[in-house]
XYZ file of N, CA, C and O in Angstrom:
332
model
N 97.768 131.963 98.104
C 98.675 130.848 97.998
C 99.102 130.418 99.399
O 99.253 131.285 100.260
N 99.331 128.959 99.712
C 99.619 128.517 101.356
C 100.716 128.829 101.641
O 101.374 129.027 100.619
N 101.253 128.976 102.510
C 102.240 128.916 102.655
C 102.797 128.006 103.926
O 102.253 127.890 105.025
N 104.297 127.260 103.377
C 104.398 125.992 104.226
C 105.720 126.333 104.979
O 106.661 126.813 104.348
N 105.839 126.004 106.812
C 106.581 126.298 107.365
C 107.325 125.209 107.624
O 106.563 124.269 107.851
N 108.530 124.871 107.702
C 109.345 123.631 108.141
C 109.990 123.988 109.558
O 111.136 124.423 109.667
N 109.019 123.728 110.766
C 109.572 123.628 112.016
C 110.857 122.458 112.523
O 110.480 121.289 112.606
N 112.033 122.695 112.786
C 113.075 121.930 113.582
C 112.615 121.414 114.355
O 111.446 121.799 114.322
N 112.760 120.505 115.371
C 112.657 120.008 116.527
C 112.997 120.689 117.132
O 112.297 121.044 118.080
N 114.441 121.322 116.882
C 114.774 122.483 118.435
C 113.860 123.497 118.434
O 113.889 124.107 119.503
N 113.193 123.848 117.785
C 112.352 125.179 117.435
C 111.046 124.987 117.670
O 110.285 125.937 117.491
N 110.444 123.495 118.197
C 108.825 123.071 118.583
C 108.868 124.146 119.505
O 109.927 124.747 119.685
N 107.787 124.465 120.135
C 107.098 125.393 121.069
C 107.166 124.001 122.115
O 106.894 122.893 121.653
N 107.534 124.167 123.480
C 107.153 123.149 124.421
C 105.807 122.789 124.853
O 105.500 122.025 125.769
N 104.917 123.556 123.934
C 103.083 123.702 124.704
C 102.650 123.455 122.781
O 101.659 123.966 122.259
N 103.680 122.568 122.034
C 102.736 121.810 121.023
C 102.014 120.822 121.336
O 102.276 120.124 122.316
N 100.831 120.579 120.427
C 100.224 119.914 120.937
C 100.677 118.213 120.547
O 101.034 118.269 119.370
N 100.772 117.161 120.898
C 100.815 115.815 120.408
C 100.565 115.351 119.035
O 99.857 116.097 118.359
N 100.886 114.552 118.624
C 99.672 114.082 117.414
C 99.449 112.557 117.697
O 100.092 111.525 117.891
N 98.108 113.037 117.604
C 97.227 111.223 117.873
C 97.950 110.247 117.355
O 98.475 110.525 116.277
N 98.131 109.263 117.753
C 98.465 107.996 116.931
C 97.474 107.416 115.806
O 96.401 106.918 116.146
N 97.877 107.496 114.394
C 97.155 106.883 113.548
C 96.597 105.763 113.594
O 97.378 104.837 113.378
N 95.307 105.405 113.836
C 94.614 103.968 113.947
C 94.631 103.436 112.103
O 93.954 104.077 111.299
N 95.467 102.242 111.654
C 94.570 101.978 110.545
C 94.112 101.294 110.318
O 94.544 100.239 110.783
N 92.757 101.184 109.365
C 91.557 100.171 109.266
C 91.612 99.342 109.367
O 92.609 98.937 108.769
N 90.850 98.218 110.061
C 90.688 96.972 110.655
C 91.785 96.133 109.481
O 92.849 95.643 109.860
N 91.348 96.079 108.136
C 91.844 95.177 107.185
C 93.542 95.929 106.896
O 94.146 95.687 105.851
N 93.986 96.611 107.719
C 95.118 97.112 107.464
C 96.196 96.875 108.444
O 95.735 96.732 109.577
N 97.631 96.777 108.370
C 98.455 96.461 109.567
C 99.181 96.902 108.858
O 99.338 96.785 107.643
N 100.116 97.945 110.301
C 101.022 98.563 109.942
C 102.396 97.965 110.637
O 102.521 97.457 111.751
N 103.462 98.210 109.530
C 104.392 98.174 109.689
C 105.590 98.800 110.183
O 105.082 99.911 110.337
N 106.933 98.980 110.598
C 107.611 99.708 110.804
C 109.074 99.081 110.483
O 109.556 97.962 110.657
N 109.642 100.474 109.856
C 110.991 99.905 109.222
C 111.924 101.093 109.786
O 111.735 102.304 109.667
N 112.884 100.483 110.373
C 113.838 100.928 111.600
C 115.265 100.948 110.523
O 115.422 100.028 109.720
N 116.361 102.224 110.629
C 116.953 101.938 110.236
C 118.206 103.023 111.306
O 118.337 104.247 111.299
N 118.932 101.999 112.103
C 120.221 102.382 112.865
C 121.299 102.784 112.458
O 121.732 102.031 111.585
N 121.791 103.419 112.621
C 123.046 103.771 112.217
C 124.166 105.050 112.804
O 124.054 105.659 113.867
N 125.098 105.201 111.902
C 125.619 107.044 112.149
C 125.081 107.792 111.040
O 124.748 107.342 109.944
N 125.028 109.070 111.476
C 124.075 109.592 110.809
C 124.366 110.234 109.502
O 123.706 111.213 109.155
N 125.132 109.842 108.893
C 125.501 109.507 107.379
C 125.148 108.436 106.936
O 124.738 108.345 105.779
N 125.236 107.294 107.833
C 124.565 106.200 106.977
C 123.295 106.421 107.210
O 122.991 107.424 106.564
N 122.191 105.932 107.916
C 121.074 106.620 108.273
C 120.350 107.610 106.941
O 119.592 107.186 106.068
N 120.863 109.060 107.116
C 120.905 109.704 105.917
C 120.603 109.297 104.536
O 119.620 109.495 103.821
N 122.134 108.440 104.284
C 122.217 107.785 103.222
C 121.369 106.934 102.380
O 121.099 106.890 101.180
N 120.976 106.137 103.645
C 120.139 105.059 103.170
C 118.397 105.481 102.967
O 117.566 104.953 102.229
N 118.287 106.332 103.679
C 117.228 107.146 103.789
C 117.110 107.799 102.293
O 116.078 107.540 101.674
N 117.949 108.507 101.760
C 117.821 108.879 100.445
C 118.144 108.231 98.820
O 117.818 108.540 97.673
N 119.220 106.849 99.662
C 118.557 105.182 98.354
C 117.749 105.396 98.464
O 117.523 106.378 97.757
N 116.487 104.957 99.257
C 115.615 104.175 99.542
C 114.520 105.624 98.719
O 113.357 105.516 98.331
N 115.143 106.492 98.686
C 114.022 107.674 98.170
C 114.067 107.470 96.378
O 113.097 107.436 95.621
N 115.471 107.359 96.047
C 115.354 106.975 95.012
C 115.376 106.093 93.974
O 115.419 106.282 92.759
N 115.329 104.811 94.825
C 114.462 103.549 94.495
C 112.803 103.673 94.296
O 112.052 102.874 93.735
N 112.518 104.825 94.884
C 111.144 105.051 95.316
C 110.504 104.124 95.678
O 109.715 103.416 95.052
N 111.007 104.085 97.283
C 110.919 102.752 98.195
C 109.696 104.122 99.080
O 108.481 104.035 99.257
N 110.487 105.061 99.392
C 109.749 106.121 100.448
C 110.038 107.932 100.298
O 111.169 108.417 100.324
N 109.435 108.316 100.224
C 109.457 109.848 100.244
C 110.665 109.952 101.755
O 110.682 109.107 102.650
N 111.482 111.063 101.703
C 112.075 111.518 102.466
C 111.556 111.341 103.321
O 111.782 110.534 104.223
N 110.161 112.612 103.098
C 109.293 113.521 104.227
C 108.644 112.241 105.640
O 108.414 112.425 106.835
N 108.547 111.126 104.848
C 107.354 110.060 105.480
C 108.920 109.261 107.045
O 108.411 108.863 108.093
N 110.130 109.189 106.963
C 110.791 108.928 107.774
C 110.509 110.095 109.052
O 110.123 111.245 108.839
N 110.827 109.449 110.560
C 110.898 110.424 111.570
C 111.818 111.170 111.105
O 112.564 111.045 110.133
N 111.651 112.286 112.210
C 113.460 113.086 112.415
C 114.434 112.077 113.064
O 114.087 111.024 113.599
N 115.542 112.480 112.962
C 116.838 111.681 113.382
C 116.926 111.148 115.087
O 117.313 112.101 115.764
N 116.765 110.351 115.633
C 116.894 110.590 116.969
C 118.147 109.737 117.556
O 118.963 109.210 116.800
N 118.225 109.653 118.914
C 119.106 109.063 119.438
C 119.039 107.311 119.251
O 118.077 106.546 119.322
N 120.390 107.077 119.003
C 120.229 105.379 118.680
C 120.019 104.732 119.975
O 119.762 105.368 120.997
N 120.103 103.790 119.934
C 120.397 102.787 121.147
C 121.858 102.708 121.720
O 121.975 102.406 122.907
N 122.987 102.958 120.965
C 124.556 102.659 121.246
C 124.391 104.438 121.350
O 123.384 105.027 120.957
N 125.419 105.021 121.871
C 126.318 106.192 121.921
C 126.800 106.273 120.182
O 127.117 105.313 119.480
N 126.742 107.541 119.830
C 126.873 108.239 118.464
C 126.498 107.697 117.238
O 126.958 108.027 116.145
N 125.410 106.616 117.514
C 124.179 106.341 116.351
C 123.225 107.563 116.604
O 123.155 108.485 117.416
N 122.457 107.071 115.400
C 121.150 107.752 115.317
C 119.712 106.574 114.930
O 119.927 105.368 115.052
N 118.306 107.066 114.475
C 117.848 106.375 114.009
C 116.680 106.635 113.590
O 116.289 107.549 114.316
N 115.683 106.320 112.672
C 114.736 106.545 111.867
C 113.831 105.908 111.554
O 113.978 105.002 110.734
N 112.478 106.220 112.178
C 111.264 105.272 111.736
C 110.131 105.313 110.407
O 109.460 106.317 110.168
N 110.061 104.204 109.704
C 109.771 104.829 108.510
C 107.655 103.453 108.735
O 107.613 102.223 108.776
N 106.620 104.295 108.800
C 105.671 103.484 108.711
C 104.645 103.350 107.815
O 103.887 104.270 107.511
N 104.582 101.983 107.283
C 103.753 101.447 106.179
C 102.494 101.088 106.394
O 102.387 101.232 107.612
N 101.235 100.626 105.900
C 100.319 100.220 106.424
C 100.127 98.762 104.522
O 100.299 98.909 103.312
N 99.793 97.835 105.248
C 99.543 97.263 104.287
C 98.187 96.288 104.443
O 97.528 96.327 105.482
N 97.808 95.370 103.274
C 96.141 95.164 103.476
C 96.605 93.744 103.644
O 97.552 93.201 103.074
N 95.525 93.090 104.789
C 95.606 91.861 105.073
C 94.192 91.514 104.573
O 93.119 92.108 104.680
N 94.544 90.370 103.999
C 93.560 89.644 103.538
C 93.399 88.423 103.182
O 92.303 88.038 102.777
């Protein structure tokens, strides 16, 4: 049976490795949905939006620093088909 580890950010190893940036297919463009805040709202809206089943938790970044002093903020990315 696998077994699945949930690494923190404070807890990365400093000698992880990157992860590539996802290219997606020519007929595809991706999107990005930004959501600012304090980190209750942030949170919050992060877990509407889960149970609207707009987005899985898991698929948002981790929390990072906002743009203002004592925000936070969260990138959530879509890919959709142009045609």
């Amino acid at each position: 049976m696998p077994k699945n580890f949930l690494i923190y950010a404070s807890e990365t190893p400093a000698s992880a490795p990157e992860k590539a940036p996802v290219e997606p297919p020519p007929e595809r463009e991706s999107l990005r949905i930004l959501v600012i805040g304090s980190r209750q709202g942030v949170t919050g809206t992060i877990q509407t939006l889960y149970r609207l089943r707009f987005a899985e938790v898991r698929e948002w970044s981790p929390l990072m620093p906002g743009p203002t002093p004592g925000e936070v903020m969260s990138i959530l990315t879509r890919y959709i088909l142009t045609t």
